[in-house]
XYZ file of C-alpha atoms in Angstrom:
498
model
C 45.820 8.337 3.506
C 43.954 9.079 0.281
C 45.676 9.410 -3.170
C 45.192 13.126 -3.115
C 46.934 13.778 0.376
C 49.746 11.081 -0.704
C 50.311 13.168 -3.927
C 51.140 16.197 -1.940
C 54.102 14.636 -0.031
C 57.535 14.294 -1.494
C 60.093 11.304 -1.365
C 62.898 13.667 -1.544
C 64.261 12.164 -4.871
C 64.968 14.452 -7.569
C 65.922 12.218 -10.605
C 65.031 12.361 -14.131
C 62.077 10.153 -15.215
C 64.047 7.591 -17.199
C 66.447 6.900 -14.065
C 63.515 4.786 -12.504
C 66.067 2.818 -10.427
C 66.559 5.895 -8.219
C 63.388 5.075 -6.392
C 63.467 1.881 -4.500
C 59.733 1.264 -4.965
C 60.320 1.264 -8.755
C 62.953 -1.449 -8.369
C 60.401 -3.551 -6.562
C 57.870 -2.962 -9.383
C 60.604 -4.016 -11.990
C 61.270 -7.229 -10.156
C 57.503 -8.020 -9.886
C 57.193 -7.275 -13.398
C 59.731 -9.756 -14.127
C 58.400 -12.226 -11.491
C 55.244 -12.177 -13.442
C 57.057 -13.191 -16.829
C 58.843 -16.162 -14.958
C 55.200 -17.270 -13.631
C 54.030 -17.393 -17.261
C 57.015 -18.735 -18.819
C 56.818 -21.836 -16.584
C 53.429 -22.046 -16.599
C 53.174 -22.129 -20.388
C 56.078 -24.203 -21.043
C 54.104 -27.450 -21.469
C 51.436 -25.432 -23.687
C 54.197 -24.635 -26.264
C 55.922 -28.128 -26.191
C 52.993 -30.699 -25.615
C 52.517 -31.453 -29.393
C 56.147 -31.911 -30.074
C 56.692 -33.850 -26.716
C 53.785 -36.476 -27.845
C 55.100 -36.735 -31.373
C 58.543 -37.450 -30.110
C 57.374 -39.841 -27.515
C 55.013 -41.662 -29.642
C 52.191 -40.712 -27.431
C 48.570 -39.796 -27.735
C 48.026 -38.150 -24.505
C 44.975 -35.951 -23.817
C 46.931 -32.463 -24.186
C 43.936 -30.590 -22.367
C 44.147 -32.919 -19.443
C 47.941 -32.456 -19.173
C 47.703 -28.766 -19.262
C 44.506 -28.136 -16.942
C 46.206 -30.262 -14.226
C 48.021 -27.206 -13.397
C 45.051 -25.308 -12.267
C 43.832 -27.810 -9.969
C 46.993 -27.129 -7.786
C 46.611 -23.419 -8.241
C 43.030 -23.908 -6.934
C 44.481 -25.079 -3.670
C 46.872 -22.751 -2.443
C 45.650 -19.135 -3.365
C 43.688 -18.600 -0.029
C 46.596 -20.004 2.231
C 49.108 -17.897 0.175
C 47.618 -14.664 1.707
C 47.885 -16.005 5.276
C 51.539 -17.316 4.727
C 52.515 -13.928 3.434
C 51.425 -12.155 6.727
C 53.129 -15.214 8.706
C 56.375 -15.587 7.061
C 56.880 -12.706 4.882
C 55.573 -12.000 1.377
C 58.907 -12.052 -0.315
C 60.009 -15.274 1.237
C 56.723 -16.878 0.414
C 57.347 -15.677 -3.172
C 60.749 -17.070 -3.399
C 59.664 -20.532 -2.545
C 56.633 -20.488 -4.876
C 58.877 -19.485 -7.875
C 61.681 -21.505 -6.986
C 59.359 -24.826 -6.516
C 57.755 -24.130 -9.871
C 60.991 -23.438 -11.657
C 62.501 -26.524 -10.468
C 59.686 -28.680 -11.381
C 59.876 -27.163 -14.798
C 63.345 -28.208 -15.195
C 62.316 -31.967 -14.012
C 59.332 -31.865 -16.420
C 61.115 -33.668 -19.390
C 62.094 -36.421 -17.068
C 58.535 -36.835 -15.908
C 57.566 -37.099 -19.543
C 59.582 -39.997 -20.128
C 57.796 -41.645 -17.168
C 54.294 -41.236 -18.644
C 51.232 -38.909 -18.570
C 50.807 -39.618 -14.793
C 53.979 -38.151 -13.665
C 53.577 -35.142 -16.071
C 50.172 -34.557 -14.231
C 51.727 -34.750 -10.938
C 54.403 -32.484 -11.787
C 51.993 -29.823 -13.196
C 49.817 -30.205 -10.176
C 52.683 -29.547 -7.798
C 53.616 -26.604 -9.956
C 50.135 -25.281 -9.597
C 50.342 -25.359 -5.860
C 53.698 -23.616 -5.817
C 52.428 -20.715 -7.975
C 49.282 -20.352 -6.264
C 50.938 -18.462 -3.427
C 52.458 -15.944 -5.789
C 49.436 -13.497 -6.624
C 48.373 -13.033 -3.062
C 51.756 -12.420 -1.861
C 52.478 -9.820 -4.784
C 49.266 -8.070 -3.603
C 50.325 -8.180 0.028
C 53.795 -6.560 -1.232
C 52.156 -3.842 -2.722
C 49.931 -3.290 0.391
C 53.334 -2.460 1.741
C 55.259 -0.662 -0.864
C 52.843 1.080 -3.211
C 51.779 4.809 -2.099
C 47.957 5.272 -2.687
C 48.757 7.887 -5.273
C 50.771 5.440 -7.454
C 49.044 2.210 -6.271
C 46.959 1.180 -9.507
C 50.000 2.198 -11.856
C 52.305 -0.052 -10.038
C 49.917 -2.954 -10.004
C 49.220 -2.726 -13.797
C 53.063 -2.472 -14.511
C 53.281 -5.770 -12.658
C 50.410 -7.248 -14.717
C 52.215 -6.232 -17.820
C 54.482 -9.138 -16.991
C 52.029 -11.661 -17.444
C 51.423 -10.098 -21.180
C 55.156 -10.087 -21.980
C 55.702 -13.603 -20.458
C 53.088 -15.049 -22.629
C 54.456 -13.323 -25.663
C 57.905 -14.475 -24.602
C 56.622 -18.429 -24.279
C 55.233 -18.294 -27.872
C 58.200 -16.509 -29.658
C 60.998 -18.193 -27.585
C 59.325 -21.579 -26.868
C 58.286 -22.464 -30.547
C 61.696 -21.648 -32.268
C 63.533 -23.644 -29.401
C 61.130 -26.629 -30.029
C 62.030 -26.453 -33.906
C 65.806 -25.470 -33.686
C 66.902 -27.186 -30.353
C 64.431 -29.677 -28.670
C 61.277 -29.554 -26.864
C 63.354 -30.480 -23.743
C 65.248 -27.326 -23.878
C 62.263 -25.191 -23.428
C 61.810 -26.630 -19.985
C 65.383 -26.090 -19.085
C 65.647 -22.598 -20.133
C 62.391 -21.386 -18.870
C 63.161 -23.097 -15.302
C 66.490 -21.789 -15.527
C 65.121 -18.360 -15.820
C 62.997 -18.758 -12.857
C 65.877 -19.947 -10.791
C 68.126 -16.934 -11.710
C 65.124 -14.556 -10.854
C 64.883 -15.966 -7.591
C 68.632 -15.259 -6.829
C 68.200 -11.717 -7.725
C 64.785 -11.435 -5.822
C 66.522 -12.643 -2.478
C 69.332 -10.379 -2.744
C 67.521 -7.318 -3.872
C 63.680 -7.042 -2.484
C 62.357 -6.894 1.005
C 58.970 -7.072 2.207
C 58.687 -3.569 3.315
C 60.596 -0.089 3.128
C 61.225 -0.709 6.955
C 63.473 -3.686 6.329
C 65.141 -2.245 3.071
C 68.629 -0.998 3.667
C 69.027 0.302 0.148
C 66.212 2.853 0.272
C 66.794 6.388 1.115
C 65.369 7.824 4.299
C 63.022 10.196 2.608
C 61.575 7.506 0.331
C 60.885 5.289 3.372
C 59.413 8.061 5.564
C 57.351 8.871 2.245
C 55.878 5.517 1.759
C 55.288 4.556 5.353
C 53.568 7.692 6.131
C 51.216 7.585 3.010
C 50.340 4.169 3.901
C 49.911 4.851 7.741
C 52.954 2.828 8.927
C 55.626 3.505 11.464
C 59.131 2.207 11.569
C 59.446 -0.860 13.541
C 55.694 -1.505 13.914
C 55.195 -4.650 15.295
C 51.356 -5.290 15.534
C 50.098 -8.624 14.657
C 47.888 -9.231 11.709
C 44.655 -11.285 12.603
C 42.525 -11.908 9.419
C 38.797 -11.623 9.926
C 37.908 -14.765 7.991
C 34.259 -14.289 8.508
C 34.273 -10.558 7.912
C 35.937 -11.523 4.382
C 33.847 -14.530 3.410
C 30.636 -12.532 4.245
C 31.517 -9.224 2.709
C 29.596 -8.269 -0.257
C 32.305 -6.125 -1.522
C 34.779 -9.106 -1.656
C 31.952 -11.252 -3.306
C 31.766 -8.318 -6.044
C 35.472 -8.619 -6.645
C 35.431 -12.547 -6.797
C 32.376 -12.572 -9.216
C 34.130 -10.067 -11.395
C 37.285 -12.238 -11.423
C 35.274 -15.174 -12.433
C 33.825 -13.214 -15.173
C 36.901 -11.719 -16.452
C 38.839 -14.819 -16.607
C 36.022 -16.837 -18.235
C 36.115 -14.175 -20.850
C 39.973 -14.215 -21.180
C 39.732 -17.957 -21.941
C 37.150 -17.467 -24.753
C 38.549 -14.172 -26.048
C 42.342 -15.153 -26.296
C 42.569 -18.819 -25.955
C 39.605 -20.202 -27.815
C 39.415 -17.382 -30.424
C 41.932 -18.766 -32.837
C 40.104 -22.049 -32.905
C 36.874 -20.280 -33.609
C 38.417 -18.287 -36.588
C 39.728 -21.791 -37.751
C 36.292 -23.481 -37.244
C 33.978 -21.121 -38.461
C 35.986 -18.822 -40.981
C 38.528 -21.340 -42.150
C 41.300 -18.867 -41.118
C 44.233 -20.228 -39.231
C 46.480 -17.951 -37.261
C 50.357 -18.637 -37.177
C 51.185 -19.418 -33.601
C 53.895 -16.584 -33.698
C 52.518 -14.425 -36.347
C 51.766 -10.707 -35.975
C 47.836 -11.038 -35.806
C 48.301 -13.588 -33.245
C 50.118 -11.424 -30.899
C 48.118 -8.192 -31.683
C 45.585 -8.849 -28.889
C 48.355 -9.226 -26.435
C 50.004 -6.179 -27.412
C 46.833 -4.228 -27.204
C 46.538 -5.403 -23.603
C 49.777 -3.948 -22.692
C 48.643 -0.553 -24.240
C 45.492 -1.068 -22.038
C 47.345 -1.817 -19.003
C 49.926 1.124 -19.234
C 47.090 3.730 -19.973
C 44.537 2.246 -17.222
C 46.916 2.332 -14.373
C 48.050 6.167 -14.531
C 44.594 7.210 -15.312
C 42.818 5.372 -12.469
C 45.303 7.022 -10.076
C 45.270 10.663 -11.616
C 41.441 10.482 -11.438
C 41.725 9.857 -7.706
C 44.696 12.360 -7.319
C 42.835 15.104 -8.954
C 39.638 14.339 -6.814
C 37.615 13.669 -9.980
C 36.464 10.192 -8.746
C 36.343 8.435 -5.478
C 38.080 5.137 -4.992
C 34.647 3.333 -5.356
C 33.824 5.341 -8.646
C 37.057 4.535 -10.179
C 36.961 0.758 -9.433
C 33.433 0.527 -10.240
C 33.715 2.533 -13.846
C 36.868 0.800 -14.872
C 35.389 -2.801 -14.013
C 31.983 -2.236 -15.420
C 33.001 -0.192 -18.483
C 35.483 -2.718 -19.327
C 33.028 -5.771 -19.147
C 30.306 -3.773 -21.284
C 33.186 -2.785 -23.867
C 34.360 -6.361 -24.026
C 30.775 -7.424 -24.494
C 30.222 -5.239 -27.308
C 33.495 -5.755 -29.512
C 33.673 -9.680 -28.596
C 30.122 -9.955 -30.125
C 30.725 -7.647 -32.936
C 33.944 -9.726 -33.772
C 31.905 -12.856 -33.719
C 28.920 -11.853 -35.788
C 30.984 -9.813 -38.354
C 32.008 -12.945 -40.325
C 35.096 -11.519 -41.592
C 38.335 -12.901 -40.347
C 40.357 -9.587 -40.378
C 37.641 -7.721 -38.812
C 36.996 -10.017 -36.231
C 40.649 -10.184 -35.169
C 40.486 -6.355 -35.052
C 37.395 -6.132 -32.868
C 38.571 -8.936 -30.588
C 41.866 -7.001 -30.290
C 39.957 -4.038 -29.137
C 37.863 -6.221 -26.634
C 41.165 -7.552 -25.141
C 42.709 -4.205 -24.804
C 39.485 -2.889 -23.017
C 39.653 -6.102 -20.790
C 42.743 -4.699 -19.228
C 41.206 -1.792 -17.689
C 39.030 -4.291 -15.299
C 42.373 -5.456 -13.578
C 42.563 -1.604 -12.641
C 39.286 -2.015 -11.032
C 38.477 -5.293 -9.152
C 42.084 -6.116 -8.447
C 43.519 -2.965 -6.904
C 39.950 -2.706 -5.202
C 41.425 -5.160 -2.749
C 44.189 -2.926 -1.504
C 41.428 -0.004 -1.093
C 39.307 -2.210 1.207
C 41.974 -3.485 3.691
C 45.618 -3.460 2.955
C 46.284 -5.578 5.942
C 44.096 -8.538 4.584
C 44.548 -7.885 0.821
C 46.599 -10.898 0.251
C 43.949 -13.041 1.767
C 41.209 -11.411 -0.294
C 43.317 -11.824 -3.395
C 43.611 -15.639 -2.664
C 39.604 -15.813 -2.302
C 39.208 -13.701 -5.500
C 41.803 -15.439 -7.515
C 40.305 -18.833 -6.543
C 37.168 -17.737 -8.096
C 39.000 -16.979 -11.262
C 40.879 -20.251 -11.374
C 37.338 -22.029 -11.251
C 36.558 -20.222 -14.287
C 39.865 -21.126 -15.969
C 39.036 -24.888 -15.396
C 35.177 -24.800 -16.250
C 35.367 -22.450 -19.343
C 37.324 -24.724 -21.586
C 35.147 -27.779 -20.596
C 31.832 -25.712 -21.200
C 33.246 -24.471 -24.740
C 34.182 -27.949 -25.666
C 30.788 -29.313 -24.747
C 29.060 -26.406 -26.629
C 31.199 -26.935 -29.844
C 30.885 -30.724 -30.395
C 30.367 -30.081 -34.099
C 32.350 -26.791 -34.364
C 29.511 -25.071 -36.183
C 28.813 -21.086 -36.299
C 25.623 -21.520 -34.353
C 27.660 -23.680 -31.448
C 30.469 -20.893 -31.414
C 27.867 -18.082 -31.183
C 26.457 -19.982 -28.267
C 29.851 -19.888 -26.497
C 30.185 -15.999 -26.946
C 26.736 -15.386 -25.952
C 27.169 -17.372 -22.901
C 30.308 -15.329 -22.170
C 28.343 -11.986 -22.887
C 25.848 -13.119 -20.111
C 28.551 -13.355 -17.864
C 29.960 -9.983 -18.534
C 26.456 -8.617 -17.916
C 26.263 -10.777 -14.592
C 29.682 -9.389 -13.479
C 28.883 -5.795 -14.295
C 25.655 -5.789 -12.512
C 27.057 -7.661 -9.384
C 30.074 -5.306 -9.398
C 28.115 -2.143 -9.898
C 25.828 -2.755 -6.907
C 28.133 -4.382 -4.526
C 31.500 -3.005 -4.932
C 33.187 -0.644 -2.634
C 36.436 1.157 -2.710
C 36.318 2.351 1.121
C 37.877 0.713 4.008
C 35.435 -2.206 5.171
C 34.168 -2.231 8.852
C 34.143 -6.001 8.874
C 37.689 -6.172 7.485
C 39.777 -3.956 9.530
C 42.682 -1.707 8.508
C 44.422 -2.369 11.767
C 44.594 -4.963 14.239
C 46.139 -4.691 17.552
C 47.323 -7.700 19.826
C 49.613 -7.706 22.843
C 49.869 -7.481 26.495
C 47.716 -4.381 26.760
C 44.508 -5.982 25.371
C 43.326 -9.252 26.607
C 41.414 -9.869 23.324
C 42.397 -8.520 19.746
C 40.644 -5.313 19.042
C 39.578 -4.617 15.450
C 38.649 -1.056 14.247
C 38.689 1.085 11.039
C 39.960 4.735 10.623
C 36.377 6.187 9.846
C 36.037 8.899 12.409
C 33.369 11.531 13.318
C 34.193 14.787 11.693
C 34.388 16.624 15.361
C 37.289 14.799 16.046
C 40.637 16.710 16.322
C 42.194 17.321 12.932
C 45.638 15.399 13.797
C 45.249 13.329 17.015
C 42.084 11.254 17.717
C 41.453 8.344 20.235
C 39.060 5.480 20.668
C 38.200 4.522 24.102
C 37.426 1.002 24.836
C 36.616 -0.837 27.919
C 40.092 -1.699 28.796
C 42.296 0.953 27.172
C 42.439 4.235 25.488
C 44.150 3.986 21.975
C 45.633 7.176 20.531
C 46.436 7.254 16.697
C 47.051 9.827 14.112
C 43.777 10.408 12.015
C 45.245 10.904 8.564
C 48.027 8.418 8.599
C 46.004 5.896 10.716
C 48.748 4.246 12.817
C 48.858 3.757 16.376
C 50.732 6.093 18.533
C 50.074 4.451 21.884
C 47.751 2.376 23.636
C 47.185 3.120 27.510
C 45.440 0.876 29.922
C 42.654 2.658 31.860
C 42.968 3.008 35.678
C 41.725 0.061 37.304
C 41.456 -2.006 34.365
């Protein structure tokens, strides 16, 4: 069901806007928001403690190598994460992922006393566990987010990334100074374990399995998503279709370019200011956090705006995803280069802050696009797209380090011009290849069972002369009747003599 049709239905809940817990899907959204905070608290625990750790232990380890080892683990499990979500349930896999990385965070100080090799091993394992989280969260939203609220719910989840990063800086640094560097790992890891307990007790993978949801809200969500209660159709992911889809490739390229830009615009920008303008940002100062705050504002504006454009019929899904992603890339390019070339520290920070804020709009484009193309396989596609982004996370710091061997202005200009070129590449690829429509090669629904000898794949795109409410597809072995608007199977009947 498209967002316009979805918005005309009611969940039967009459509650003031501030009583967000009245709607069960909002509770799921809040728990996903806290999930992202835990993910980034545990991920960044080493970043905020590595210098103090090395000083305390009298070591001269390569900090970048210790931090980067996490991403190699992340590279391995993202694609399997989407498959595991459909196999074992997205909520169960998320629990294992967060619990694993939280426990490993708690044991990181012990690993540190064992040496750099042990830290690298623990970080790699943390990446393995965290790799499944993002694909599983996308799979969760494929089951919980009505089309008219889809982008906003995903963007609220992503706000947790920024909040988690800010908390890691503002809580981690004081803990290192006032308590010990070990305490950061114990507290951040403990927070993850507590979150897991709440998640297990409160959240189910779909409205169909949630006992706390009202009947009206459950019917509303499942109708808008085209599901029926007790639906047991198996999911067979069309791997060939996913890996050969130009629309998926467009999202993957966009993810690579976006992550490359984030590394340079956020992570490397303080180093640029120090090397070229002799301006050193305080790790927990106001100007340091300003870009992160702007990103939160961008996410909270971009999500509702993208949904509203579709609900009002002002833009199609393809137009919204394409416009948000490409406009974001162009805006980041312009403000990033302006900030680099202005040669004034305060002006550079302001311009880069605007660039980061505009960058958050891209997530409302290419990330949510996966839910448009195939809700059933969105988790697997997120694994593919996220893997491309992780490659950028690994490669970008290495390239930047090689380009800035002497830390000159010209070298740093080259870094940001390379980033600008990637933004242009991502914009061009996404503009021409992206699609917000259900993909024929990535089916919306997959049927398996005794009725059909082989799995039958089809999409809900039907000729206009079909009946307005019920339609059917007649195959060689059976006739399948399904609801045209909600797109769910009502019955599958074997044909006579088959």
